[in-house]
């Protein structure tokens, strides 16, 4: 009888079925995690005449536009492909968004300017571009088993020149830097590197992108 009473008390208090109770309780997302980008890079194709995939969202690596209740609406457009000017990237599209885009040239161009070792059209330059505090750095010397050394990417300073809309002609094999900031929220900013890996003028451009 005493054991039965104890069991009933536990049952009413909820301790008898903790798994059921946890399953019925909605998960509350962590605020800090929810504001972080859900994807840090990948390969994406922008299509000039597609109503959804003509823009890219750096937050999740998906189409920037969406159909909502039979309406065409912006979801999250950080980079767009436009046919203007013979084919260009456009950034700084959304409300309150300021941006800058810098064309670094090809992998061979970077190797020539910064004198690090790399194969013809190799990926060392693109891979090594990274943030060093408030500056952009690129490989200087890879000492193998010893620690690699880095040097400042001089073109990175141009990313501070943000404006309401920034664009750059699309060229196959070229590497670009894109920086976006929110004019009303100075803490909200993002810097991305990308390389054009396929380009069909007036139709589509495929790029590999990575958040710095």
mmCIF file of C-alpha atoms in Angstrom:
data_model
loop_
_atom_site.group_PDB
_atom_site.id
_atom_site.type_symbol
_atom_site.label_atom_id
_atom_site.label_comp_id
_atom_site.label_asym_id
_atom_site.label_seq_id
_atom_site.Cartn_x
_atom_site.Cartn_y
_atom_site.Cartn_z
ATOM 1 C CA UNK A 1 0.000 0.000 0.000
ATOM 2 C CA UNK A 2 2.826 2.372 0.917
ATOM 3 C CA UNK A 3 4.636 1.629 -2.372
ATOM 4 C CA UNK A 4 1.426 2.243 -4.313
ATOM 5 C CA UNK A 5 0.992 5.670 -2.697
ATOM 6 C CA UNK A 6 4.592 6.607 -3.514
ATOM 7 C CA UNK A 7 4.105 5.565 -7.131
ATOM 8 C CA UNK A 8 0.924 7.661 -7.439
ATOM 9 C CA UNK A 9 2.717 10.708 -6.033
ATOM 10 C CA UNK A 10 5.549 10.300 -8.538
ATOM 11 C CA UNK A 11 3.082 9.801 -11.372
ATOM 12 C CA UNK A 12 1.163 12.993 -10.551
ATOM 13 C CA UNK A 13 4.347 15.017 -10.135
ATOM 14 C CA UNK A 14 5.619 13.939 -13.572
ATOM 15 C CA UNK A 15 8.745 12.065 -12.452
ATOM 16 C CA UNK A 16 7.453 8.692 -13.573
ATOM 17 C CA UNK A 17 7.602 9.579 -17.326
ATOM 18 C CA UNK A 18 10.380 12.113 -17.884
ATOM 19 C CA UNK A 19 10.965 11.065 -21.513
ATOM 20 C CA UNK A 20 7.332 11.677 -22.458
ATOM 21 C CA UNK A 21 7.332 15.095 -20.830
ATOM 22 C CA UNK A 22 10.555 16.127 -22.562
ATOM 23 C CA UNK A 23 9.197 15.021 -25.908
ATOM 24 C CA UNK A 24 6.063 17.121 -25.432
ATOM 25 C CA UNK A 25 8.040 20.229 -24.453
ATOM 26 C CA UNK A 26 8.945 22.320 -27.532
ATOM 27 C CA UNK A 27 12.671 22.890 -27.993
ATOM 28 C CA UNK A 28 13.701 26.499 -27.520
ATOM 29 C CA UNK A 29 16.523 27.368 -29.952
ATOM 30 C CA UNK A 30 19.654 28.985 -28.591
ATOM 31 C CA UNK A 31 19.440 32.688 -29.538
ATOM 32 C CA UNK A 32 23.143 32.972 -30.372
ATOM 33 C CA UNK A 33 23.112 29.837 -32.496
ATOM 34 C CA UNK A 34 19.953 30.927 -34.305
ATOM 35 C CA UNK A 35 21.626 34.116 -35.534
ATOM 36 C CA UNK A 36 24.688 32.308 -36.888
ATOM 37 C CA UNK A 37 24.891 31.282 -40.554
ATOM 38 C CA UNK A 38 23.670 27.724 -41.035
ATOM 39 C CA UNK A 39 26.112 27.050 -43.861
ATOM 40 C CA UNK A 40 29.655 28.302 -44.329
ATOM 41 C CA UNK A 41 30.183 27.565 -48.012
ATOM 42 C CA UNK A 42 29.600 25.304 -50.972
ATOM 43 C CA UNK A 43 28.863 25.328 -54.700
ATOM 44 C CA UNK A 44 25.875 27.190 -56.099
ATOM 45 C CA UNK A 45 24.601 28.063 -59.572
ATOM 46 C CA UNK A 46 22.918 31.396 -60.223
ATOM 47 C CA UNK A 47 20.488 31.423 -63.162
ATOM 48 C CA UNK A 48 19.804 34.736 -64.875
ATOM 49 C CA UNK A 49 16.154 34.085 -65.734
ATOM 50 C CA UNK A 50 15.157 31.856 -62.822
ATOM 51 C CA UNK A 51 12.874 33.828 -60.471
ATOM 52 C CA UNK A 52 14.300 32.115 -57.373
ATOM 53 C CA UNK A 53 17.893 31.089 -58.091
ATOM 54 C CA UNK A 54 18.997 34.372 -59.653
ATOM 55 C CA UNK A 55 20.124 35.324 -56.139
ATOM 56 C CA UNK A 56 22.059 33.512 -53.380
ATOM 57 C CA UNK A 57 21.675 33.699 -49.600
ATOM 58 C CA UNK A 58 24.983 33.404 -47.715
ATOM 59 C CA UNK A 59 23.139 32.369 -44.554
ATOM 60 C CA UNK A 60 22.097 28.933 -45.812
ATOM 61 C CA UNK A 61 23.535 28.644 -49.342
ATOM 62 C CA UNK A 62 20.103 28.493 -50.987
ATOM 63 C CA UNK A 63 18.026 30.559 -53.398
ATOM 64 C CA UNK A 64 17.521 34.126 -52.251
ATOM 65 C CA UNK A 65 13.958 34.465 -53.551
ATOM 66 C CA UNK A 66 10.862 32.420 -52.704
ATOM 67 C CA UNK A 67 7.260 31.832 -53.714
ATOM 68 C CA UNK A 68 5.049 32.563 -50.705
ATOM 69 C CA UNK A 69 1.260 32.185 -50.995
ATOM 70 C CA UNK A 70 1.475 32.508 -54.774
ATOM 71 C CA UNK A 71 3.590 35.637 -54.458
ATOM 72 C CA UNK A 72 7.189 36.260 -55.492
ATOM 73 C CA UNK A 73 9.119 37.589 -52.501
ATOM 74 C CA UNK A 74 12.657 38.212 -51.340
ATOM 75 C CA UNK A 75 13.848 35.737 -48.709
ATOM 76 C CA UNK A 76 17.537 36.535 -48.238
ATOM 77 C CA UNK A 77 19.456 37.892 -51.234
ATOM 78 C CA UNK A 78 23.155 38.556 -50.644
ATOM 79 C CA UNK A 79 24.423 38.076 -54.195
ATOM 80 C CA UNK A 80 22.647 38.384 -57.528
ATOM 81 C CA UNK A 81 23.405 37.541 -61.165
ATOM 82 C CA UNK A 82 22.332 40.239 -63.611
ATOM 83 C CA UNK A 83 22.724 40.407 -67.387
ATOM 84 C CA UNK A 84 23.481 44.130 -67.201
ATOM 85 C CA UNK A 85 26.958 45.067 -68.340
ATOM 86 C CA UNK A 86 27.385 41.758 -70.140
ATOM 87 C CA UNK A 87 26.905 39.733 -66.952
ATOM 88 C CA UNK A 88 27.669 40.977 -63.447
ATOM 89 C CA UNK A 89 27.527 40.090 -59.783
ATOM 90 C CA UNK A 90 25.491 42.530 -57.697
ATOM 91 C CA UNK A 91 25.546 42.734 -53.903
ATOM 92 C CA UNK A 92 24.084 45.101 -51.313
ATOM 93 C CA UNK A 93 20.606 44.377 -52.633
ATOM 94 C CA UNK A 94 18.453 44.235 -49.518
ATOM 95 C CA UNK A 95 17.020 47.129 -47.497
ATOM 96 C CA UNK A 96 19.610 48.825 -45.242
ATOM 97 C CA UNK A 97 22.352 46.682 -46.780
ATOM 98 C CA UNK A 98 25.708 48.165 -47.763
ATOM 99 C CA UNK A 99 28.314 46.139 -49.647
ATOM 100 C CA UNK A 100 31.597 45.977 -51.506
ATOM 101 C CA UNK A 101 32.930 43.467 -54.032
ATOM 102 C CA UNK A 102 36.543 43.097 -55.170
ATOM 103 C CA UNK A 103 37.809 41.125 -58.174
ATOM 104 C CA UNK A 104 41.175 39.536 -57.266
ATOM 105 C CA UNK A 105 41.780 38.037 -60.703
ATOM 106 C CA UNK A 106 42.677 34.407 -61.353
ATOM 107 C CA UNK A 107 44.596 31.949 -59.177
ATOM 108 C CA UNK A 108 47.664 32.582 -61.352
ATOM 109 C CA UNK A 109 47.261 36.348 -60.909
ATOM 110 C CA UNK A 110 47.282 35.959 -57.116
ATOM 111 C CA UNK A 111 50.308 33.663 -57.213
ATOM 112 C CA UNK A 112 52.185 36.181 -59.322
ATOM 113 C CA UNK A 113 51.421 39.103 -57.022
ATOM 114 C CA UNK A 114 52.063 37.354 -53.694
ATOM 115 C CA UNK A 115 54.836 34.896 -54.686
ATOM 116 C CA UNK A 116 53.680 31.807 -52.766
ATOM 117 C CA UNK A 117 54.184 28.340 -54.240
ATOM 118 C CA UNK A 118 51.243 26.905 -56.134
ATOM 119 C CA UNK A 119 50.495 24.820 -59.219
ATOM 120 C CA UNK A 120 49.211 26.343 -62.451
ATOM 121 C CA UNK A 121 45.608 27.401 -61.771
ATOM 122 C CA UNK A 122 45.999 25.813 -58.319
ATOM 123 C CA UNK A 123 43.800 26.258 -55.286
ATOM 124 C CA UNK A 124 46.356 27.391 -52.700
ATOM 125 C CA UNK A 125 45.584 31.082 -53.071
ATOM 126 C CA UNK A 126 41.823 30.720 -52.769
ATOM 127 C CA UNK A 127 42.078 28.244 -49.914
ATOM 128 C CA UNK A 128 44.490 30.391 -47.926
ATOM 129 C CA UNK A 129 42.492 33.637 -47.985
ATOM 130 C CA UNK A 130 41.259 34.235 -44.456
ATOM 131 C CA UNK A 131 40.433 36.882 -41.872
ATOM 132 C CA UNK A 132 43.249 38.019 -39.589
ATOM 133 C CA UNK A 133 41.562 40.329 -37.116
ATOM 134 C CA UNK A 134 40.088 43.146 -39.213
ATOM 135 C CA UNK A 135 42.291 42.415 -42.246
ATOM 136 C CA UNK A 136 42.303 39.834 -45.038
ATOM 137 C CA UNK A 137 45.394 37.623 -45.235
ATOM 138 C CA UNK A 138 46.799 35.250 -47.846
ATOM 139 C CA UNK A 139 49.561 32.658 -47.675
ATOM 140 C CA UNK A 140 53.136 33.908 -47.812
ATOM 141 C CA UNK A 141 55.105 30.712 -47.275
ATOM 142 C CA UNK A 142 54.067 27.164 -46.386
ATOM 143 C CA UNK A 143 56.917 25.678 -44.397
ATOM 144 C CA UNK A 144 55.551 22.147 -44.459
ATOM 145 C CA UNK A 145 55.713 20.686 -40.966
ATOM 146 C CA UNK A 146 56.608 24.131 -39.619
ATOM 147 C CA UNK A 147 54.042 26.881 -39.130
ATOM 148 C CA UNK A 148 52.982 28.650 -42.329
ATOM 149 C CA UNK A 149 53.441 32.404 -42.617
ATOM 150 C CA UNK A 150 50.846 34.865 -43.876
ATOM 151 C CA UNK A 151 50.821 38.259 -45.525
ATOM 152 C CA UNK A 152 48.207 40.972 -45.840
ATOM 153 C CA UNK A 153 46.041 40.825 -48.961
ATOM 154 C CA UNK A 154 46.354 44.433 -50.129
ATOM 155 C CA UNK A 155 43.117 44.374 -52.128
ATOM 156 C CA UNK A 156 41.247 43.545 -48.927
ATOM 157 C CA UNK A 157 41.346 47.206 -47.880
ATOM 158 C CA UNK A 158 38.864 47.972 -50.671
ATOM 159 C CA UNK A 159 36.197 46.075 -48.735
ATOM 160 C CA UNK A 160 35.893 49.030 -46.375
ATOM 161 C CA UNK A 161 34.453 51.095 -49.243
ATOM 162 C CA UNK A 162 30.892 49.816 -48.882
ATOM 163 C CA UNK A 163 27.985 51.430 -50.701
ATOM 164 C CA UNK A 164 24.286 50.830 -51.216
ATOM 165 C CA UNK A 165 24.916 48.590 -54.228
ATOM 166 C CA UNK A 166 28.157 47.123 -55.549
ATOM 167 C CA UNK A 167 28.805 45.141 -58.720
ATOM 168 C CA UNK A 168 31.610 43.467 -60.660
ATOM 169 C CA UNK A 169 31.776 41.863 -64.130
ATOM 170 C CA UNK A 170 31.700 38.064 -64.060
ATOM 171 C CA UNK A 171 34.814 36.386 -65.415
ATOM 172 C CA UNK A 172 35.515 32.664 -65.511
ATOM 173 C CA UNK A 173 38.188 31.560 -63.046
ATOM 174 C CA UNK A 174 38.271 34.861 -61.188
ATOM 175 C CA UNK A 175 38.279 35.052 -57.408
ATOM 176 C CA UNK A 176 36.173 37.675 -55.630
ATOM 177 C CA UNK A 177 35.751 39.038 -52.135
ATOM 178 C CA UNK A 178 32.313 40.225 -51.003
ATOM 179 C CA UNK A 179 31.551 42.131 -47.808
ATOM 180 C CA UNK A 180 28.062 43.084 -46.630
ATOM 181 C CA UNK A 181 27.090 45.247 -43.660
ATOM 182 C CA UNK A 182 23.803 46.486 -42.237
ATOM 183 C CA UNK A 183 23.590 50.283 -42.095
ATOM 184 C CA UNK A 184 21.350 50.085 -39.021
ATOM 185 C CA UNK A 185 23.236 47.314 -37.240
ATOM 186 C CA UNK A 186 26.997 47.797 -37.358
ATOM 187 C CA UNK A 187 27.596 44.422 -35.686
ATOM 188 C CA UNK A 188 25.928 42.638 -38.601
ATOM 189 C CA UNK A 189 28.539 42.055 -41.300
ATOM 190 C CA UNK A 190 29.770 39.194 -43.431
ATOM 191 C CA UNK A 191 32.810 38.612 -45.650
ATOM 192 C CA UNK A 192 32.814 35.898 -48.305
ATOM 193 C CA UNK A 193 35.332 34.654 -50.861
ATOM 194 C CA UNK A 194 34.127 33.062 -54.088
ATOM 195 C CA UNK A 195 35.540 31.733 -57.340
ATOM 196 C CA UNK A 196 33.718 31.392 -60.662
ATOM 197 C CA UNK A 197 34.064 27.749 -61.723
ATOM 198 C CA UNK A 198 31.645 27.743 -64.685
ATOM 199 C CA UNK A 199 30.035 30.509 -66.680
ATOM 200 C CA UNK A 200 27.529 30.514 -69.504
ATOM 201 C CA UNK A 201 26.907 34.184 -70.405
ATOM 202 C CA UNK A 202 23.248 35.224 -70.475
ATOM 203 C CA UNK A 203 22.308 31.939 -68.793
ATOM 204 C CA UNK A 204 24.101 30.803 -65.612
ATOM 205 C CA UNK A 205 27.174 31.186 -63.430
ATOM 206 C CA UNK A 206 28.428 28.541 -60.986
ATOM 207 C CA UNK A 207 30.587 29.553 -58.063
ATOM 208 C CA UNK A 208 32.314 28.062 -55.066
ATOM 209 C CA UNK A 209 31.890 30.289 -52.030
ATOM 210 C CA UNK A 210 33.108 30.261 -48.455
ATOM 211 C CA UNK A 211 32.380 32.483 -45.480
ATOM 212 C CA UNK A 212 35.488 34.010 -43.901
#
